[in-house]
Amino acid sequence: MWTTENRPRYDRNGLRYPSDLTDAEWDLVKPLVPPAKRGGRKREVVVRDVLNGVLYVLSTACQWRAPPKDLPPRSTVHGYLQRWDYDGTLMSIHDALYVACRELAEREASPTACVIDSQSVKSAEKGGLRSIRRDTMRARKSKARSDISWSIRSA
């Protein structure tokens, strides 16, 4: 709830971009980021800046070639995004921040109610190819086969 006591907690004016992580958010996320790979060169990029780059692109919906120059290179940010999406890091970061936000709002960690609008129910009734049984579908004849006349020759 937006109150005068609560408003400073959500103030993002001190950050470089509104999508950047605050120190408190980074403290929640930091243990969830996987360590650098074994072997090879040491990690030279600051992981917090990479995550800020990912959040910038996702929140502003800018093109991958257009992030600001003070963020890590776009190839680095995109590579980490793909890796974290593949290994589930992004989902665990999302879940941790989601639970923290709900607890700050003095709500249960997981919602207890769900809203389904009529449009989503209607679209689910139509179904797709998976809901059609192949047994009940009429077999299609190829044009080449339909031109052939089958006859039994008697000898």
PDB file of C-alpha atoms in Angstrom:
ATOM      1  CA  MET A   1       0.000   0.000   0.000  1.00  0.00           C
ATOM      2  CA  TRP A   2       1.353   3.444  -0.881  1.00  0.00           C
ATOM      3  CA  THR A   3       1.729   5.358   2.366  1.00  0.00           C
ATOM      4  CA  THR A   4       4.165   8.086   3.330  1.00  0.00           C
ATOM      5  CA  GLU A   5       6.144   5.595   5.433  1.00  0.00           C
ATOM      6  CA  ASN A   6       6.147   2.981   2.681  1.00  0.00           C
ATOM      7  CA  ARG A   7       6.994   5.182  -0.303  1.00  0.00           C
ATOM      8  CA  PRO A   8      10.780   5.536   0.330  1.00  0.00           C
ATOM      9  CA  ARG A   9      11.169   1.761   0.275  1.00  0.00           C
ATOM     10  CA  TYR A  10      10.048   1.697  -3.372  1.00  0.00           C
ATOM     11  CA  ASP A  11      11.955   4.809  -4.446  1.00  0.00           C
ATOM     12  CA  ARG A  12      14.354   3.991  -7.290  1.00  0.00           C
ATOM     13  CA  ASN A  13      15.708   7.515  -7.850  1.00  0.00           C
ATOM     14  CA  GLY A  14      19.188   6.681  -6.544  1.00  0.00           C
ATOM     15  CA  LEU A  15      19.670   3.956  -9.139  1.00  0.00           C
ATOM     16  CA  ARG A  16      21.210   4.350 -12.566  1.00  0.00           C
ATOM     17  CA  TYR A  17      18.101   2.910 -14.267  1.00  0.00           C
ATOM     18  CA  PRO A  18      14.717   2.053 -12.736  1.00  0.00           C
ATOM     19  CA  SER A  19      15.284  -1.587 -13.690  1.00  0.00           C
ATOM     20  CA  ASP A  20      18.540  -1.875 -11.687  1.00  0.00           C
ATOM     21  CA  LEU A  21      18.609  -4.004  -8.551  1.00  0.00           C
ATOM     22  CA  THR A  22      18.743  -2.299  -5.187  1.00  0.00           C
ATOM     23  CA  ASP A  23      21.257  -3.510  -2.610  1.00  0.00           C
ATOM     24  CA  ALA A  24      18.529  -5.383  -0.734  1.00  0.00           C
ATOM     25  CA  GLU A  25      17.347  -7.093  -3.941  1.00  0.00           C
ATOM     26  CA  TRP A  26      20.918  -7.982  -4.864  1.00  0.00           C
ATOM     27  CA  ASP A  27      21.458  -9.535  -1.424  1.00  0.00           C
ATOM     28  CA  LEU A  28      18.471 -11.819  -2.104  1.00  0.00           C
ATOM     29  CA  VAL A  29      19.603 -12.724  -5.613  1.00  0.00           C
ATOM     30  CA  LYS A  30      23.368 -13.054  -5.113  1.00  0.00           C
ATOM     31  CA  PRO A  31      23.317 -16.600  -3.631  1.00  0.00           C
ATOM     32  CA  LEU A  32      21.135 -17.793  -6.522  1.00  0.00           C
ATOM     33  CA  VAL A  33      23.602 -16.785  -9.259  1.00  0.00           C
ATOM     34  CA  PRO A  34      25.754 -19.786 -10.184  1.00  0.00           C
ATOM     35  CA  PRO A  35      29.517 -19.478  -9.723  1.00  0.00           C
ATOM     36  CA  ALA A  36      31.882 -19.086 -12.659  1.00  0.00           C
ATOM     37  CA  LYS A  37      32.720 -22.173 -14.669  1.00  0.00           C
ATOM     38  CA  ARG A  38      35.737 -24.192 -13.593  1.00  0.00           C
ATOM     39  CA  GLY A  39      38.887 -23.835 -15.622  1.00  0.00           C
ATOM     40  CA  GLY A  40      39.723 -21.183 -18.149  1.00  0.00           C
ATOM     41  CA  ARG A  41      40.083 -17.498 -17.396  1.00  0.00           C
ATOM     42  CA  LYS A  42      38.626 -15.863 -14.351  1.00  0.00           C
ATOM     43  CA  ARG A  43      35.304 -14.099 -14.697  1.00  0.00           C
ATOM     44  CA  GLU A  44      36.013 -10.481 -15.619  1.00  0.00           C
ATOM     45  CA  VAL A  45      32.451  -9.229 -15.794  1.00  0.00           C
ATOM     46  CA  VAL A  46      30.527  -8.007 -12.750  1.00  0.00           C
ATOM     47  CA  VAL A  47      27.535 -10.342 -12.457  1.00  0.00           C
ATOM     48  CA  ARG A  48      25.352  -7.662 -10.872  1.00  0.00           C
ATOM     49  CA  ASP A  49      25.882  -5.460 -13.943  1.00  0.00           C
ATOM     50  CA  VAL A  50      25.006  -8.387 -16.210  1.00  0.00           C
ATOM     51  CA  LEU A  51      21.774  -8.974 -14.313  1.00  0.00           C
ATOM     52  CA  ASN A  52      21.034  -5.249 -14.458  1.00  0.00           C
ATOM     53  CA  GLY A  53      21.593  -5.436 -18.230  1.00  0.00           C
ATOM     54  CA  VAL A  54      19.179  -8.363 -18.542  1.00  0.00           C
ATOM     55  CA  LEU A  55      16.572  -6.533 -16.465  1.00  0.00           C
ATOM     56  CA  TYR A  56      17.070  -3.346 -18.506  1.00  0.00           C
ATOM     57  CA  VAL A  57      16.443  -5.097 -21.822  1.00  0.00           C
ATOM     58  CA  LEU A  58      13.473  -7.047 -20.471  1.00  0.00           C
ATOM     59  CA  SER A  59      11.828  -4.073 -18.748  1.00  0.00           C
ATOM     60  CA  THR A  60      12.328  -1.518 -21.532  1.00  0.00           C
ATOM     61  CA  ALA A  61      11.809  -3.972 -24.404  1.00  0.00           C
ATOM     62  CA  CYS A  62      14.665  -2.332 -26.279  1.00  0.00           C
ATOM     63  CA  GLN A  63      16.454  -4.137 -29.065  1.00  0.00           C
ATOM     64  CA  TRP A  64      19.458  -6.222 -28.119  1.00  0.00           C
ATOM     65  CA  ARG A  65      21.698  -3.906 -30.120  1.00  0.00           C
ATOM     66  CA  ALA A  66      20.481  -0.819 -28.228  1.00  0.00           C
ATOM     67  CA  PRO A  67      21.364  -1.191 -24.508  1.00  0.00           C
ATOM     68  CA  PRO A  68      23.300   1.703 -22.958  1.00  0.00           C
ATOM     69  CA  LYS A  69      27.090   1.688 -23.163  1.00  0.00           C
ATOM     70  CA  ASP A  70      27.566   1.678 -19.376  1.00  0.00           C
ATOM     71  CA  LEU A  71      26.136  -1.862 -19.178  1.00  0.00           C
ATOM     72  CA  PRO A  72      28.211  -4.922 -20.160  1.00  0.00           C
ATOM     73  CA  PRO A  73      28.423  -5.784 -23.882  1.00  0.00           C
ATOM     74  CA  ARG A  74      25.201  -7.069 -25.397  1.00  0.00           C
ATOM     75  CA  SER A  75      26.765 -10.403 -26.350  1.00  0.00           C
ATOM     76  CA  THR A  76      27.779 -10.975 -22.725  1.00  0.00           C
ATOM     77  CA  VAL A  77      24.351 -10.019 -21.385  1.00  0.00           C
ATOM     78  CA  HIS A  78      22.569 -12.172 -23.969  1.00  0.00           C
ATOM     79  CA  GLY A  79      24.874 -15.134 -23.315  1.00  0.00           C
ATOM     80  CA  TYR A  80      24.204 -15.003 -19.582  1.00  0.00           C
ATOM     81  CA  LEU A  81      20.458 -14.636 -20.220  1.00  0.00           C
ATOM     82  CA  GLN A  82      20.437 -17.775 -22.361  1.00  0.00           C
ATOM     83  CA  ARG A  83      22.554 -19.731 -19.871  1.00  0.00           C
ATOM     84  CA  TRP A  84      20.455 -18.667 -16.879  1.00  0.00           C
ATOM     85  CA  ASP A  85      17.243 -19.443 -18.707  1.00  0.00           C
ATOM     86  CA  TYR A  86      18.516 -22.907 -19.598  1.00  0.00           C
ATOM     87  CA  ASP A  87      19.725 -23.866 -16.125  1.00  0.00           C
ATOM     88  CA  GLY A  88      16.727 -22.383 -14.252  1.00  0.00           C
ATOM     89  CA  THR A  89      18.568 -19.509 -12.577  1.00  0.00           C
ATOM     90  CA  LEU A  90      16.128 -16.912 -13.932  1.00  0.00           C
ATOM     91  CA  MET A  91      13.165 -18.814 -12.530  1.00  0.00           C
ATOM     92  CA  SER A  92      14.753 -19.141  -9.093  1.00  0.00           C
ATOM     93  CA  ILE A  93      15.602 -15.403  -9.103  1.00  0.00           C
ATOM     94  CA  HIS A  94      12.025 -14.593 -10.077  1.00  0.00           C
ATOM     95  CA  ASP A  95      10.625 -16.846  -7.357  1.00  0.00           C
ATOM     96  CA  ALA A  96      12.887 -15.362  -4.665  1.00  0.00           C
ATOM     97  CA  LEU A  97      11.982 -11.775  -5.570  1.00  0.00           C
ATOM     98  CA  TYR A  98       8.294 -12.670  -5.884  1.00  0.00           C
ATOM     99  CA  VAL A  99       8.164 -14.225  -2.412  1.00  0.00           C
ATOM    100  CA  ALA A 100      10.073 -11.269  -0.926  1.00  0.00           C
ATOM    101  CA  CYS A 101       7.652  -8.774  -2.510  1.00  0.00           C
ATOM    102  CA  ARG A 102       4.629 -10.659  -1.206  1.00  0.00           C
ATOM    103  CA  GLU A 103       6.099 -10.827   2.295  1.00  0.00           C
ATOM    104  CA  LEU A 104       6.852  -7.094   2.237  1.00  0.00           C
ATOM    105  CA  ALA A 105       3.216  -6.517   1.309  1.00  0.00           C
ATOM    106  CA  GLU A 106       2.279  -8.675   4.331  1.00  0.00           C
ATOM    107  CA  ARG A 107       0.698 -11.370   2.194  1.00  0.00           C
ATOM    108  CA  GLU A 108       1.255 -15.104   2.086  1.00  0.00           C
ATOM    109  CA  ALA A 109       4.199 -16.237  -0.015  1.00  0.00           C
ATOM    110  CA  SER A 110       1.939 -17.977  -2.520  1.00  0.00           C
ATOM    111  CA  PRO A 111      -1.460 -16.677  -3.602  1.00  0.00           C
ATOM    112  CA  THR A 112      -4.518 -18.515  -2.341  1.00  0.00           C
ATOM    113  CA  ALA A 113      -6.918 -17.446  -5.097  1.00  0.00           C
ATOM    114  CA  CYS A 114      -6.918 -17.565  -8.856  1.00  0.00           C
ATOM    115  CA  VAL A 115      -8.944 -15.659 -11.423  1.00  0.00           C
ATOM    116  CA  ILE A 116      -9.855 -17.221 -14.745  1.00  0.00           C
ATOM    117  CA  ASP A 117     -11.631 -15.006 -17.210  1.00  0.00           C
ATOM    118  CA  SER A 118     -14.139 -16.339 -19.693  1.00  0.00           C
ATOM    119  CA  GLN A 119     -11.873 -15.687 -22.664  1.00  0.00           C
ATOM    120  CA  SER A 120      -9.206 -18.088 -21.444  1.00  0.00           C
ATOM    121  CA  VAL A 121     -11.835 -20.747 -20.767  1.00  0.00           C
ATOM    122  CA  LYS A 122     -13.259 -20.357 -24.275  1.00  0.00           C
ATOM    123  CA  SER A 123      -9.860 -20.700 -25.881  1.00  0.00           C
ATOM    124  CA  ALA A 124      -9.144 -23.830 -23.856  1.00  0.00           C
ATOM    125  CA  GLU A 125     -12.356 -25.479 -25.078  1.00  0.00           C
ATOM    126  CA  LYS A 126     -11.324 -25.254 -28.720  1.00  0.00           C
ATOM    127  CA  GLY A 127      -8.288 -27.398 -28.163  1.00  0.00           C
ATOM    128  CA  GLY A 128      -5.503 -28.077 -30.569  1.00  0.00           C
ATOM    129  CA  LEU A 129      -4.117 -30.991 -32.480  1.00  0.00           C
ATOM    130  CA  ARG A 130      -3.406 -32.897 -29.293  1.00  0.00           C
ATOM    131  CA  SER A 131      -7.070 -33.023 -28.355  1.00  0.00           C
ATOM    132  CA  ILE A 132      -8.155 -34.565 -31.664  1.00  0.00           C
ATOM    133  CA  ARG A 133      -8.009 -38.315 -31.696  1.00  0.00           C
ATOM    134  CA  ARG A 134      -6.498 -39.839 -34.762  1.00  0.00           C
ATOM    135  CA  ASP A 135      -8.962 -42.752 -34.590  1.00  0.00           C
ATOM    136  CA  THR A 136     -11.953 -40.509 -35.096  1.00  0.00           C
ATOM    137  CA  MET A 137     -10.393 -38.579 -37.968  1.00  0.00           C
ATOM    138  CA  ARG A 138     -11.202 -39.664 -41.464  1.00  0.00           C
ATOM    139  CA  ALA A 139      -8.167 -40.863 -43.349  1.00  0.00           C
ATOM    140  CA  ARG A 140      -7.036 -38.620 -46.164  1.00  0.00           C
ATOM    141  CA  LYS A 141      -6.395 -40.102 -49.565  1.00  0.00           C
ATOM    142  CA  SER A 142      -3.572 -38.800 -51.630  1.00  0.00           C
ATOM    143  CA  LYS A 143      -4.434 -37.513 -55.072  1.00  0.00           C
ATOM    144  CA  ALA A 144      -2.069 -39.981 -56.705  1.00  0.00           C
ATOM    145  CA  ARG A 145      -3.846 -42.944 -55.104  1.00  0.00           C
ATOM    146  CA  SER A 146      -7.328 -41.769 -55.947  1.00  0.00           C
ATOM    147  CA  ASP A 147      -6.482 -41.751 -59.661  1.00  0.00           C
ATOM    148  CA  ILE A 148      -5.512 -45.410 -59.624  1.00  0.00           C
ATOM    149  CA  SER A 149      -8.376 -47.768 -60.281  1.00  0.00           C
ATOM    150  CA  TRP A 150      -8.079 -51.026 -58.472  1.00  0.00           C
ATOM    151  CA  SER A 151      -9.515 -53.997 -60.215  1.00  0.00           C
ATOM    152  CA  ILE A 152      -9.267 -57.694 -59.621  1.00  0.00           C
ATOM    153  CA  ARG A 153      -8.260 -59.652 -62.625  1.00  0.00           C
ATOM    154  CA  SER A 154      -9.641 -63.051 -62.977  1.00  0.00           C
ATOM    155  CA  ALA A 155      -7.385 -65.635 -64.479  1.00  0.00           C
TER     156      ALA A 155
END
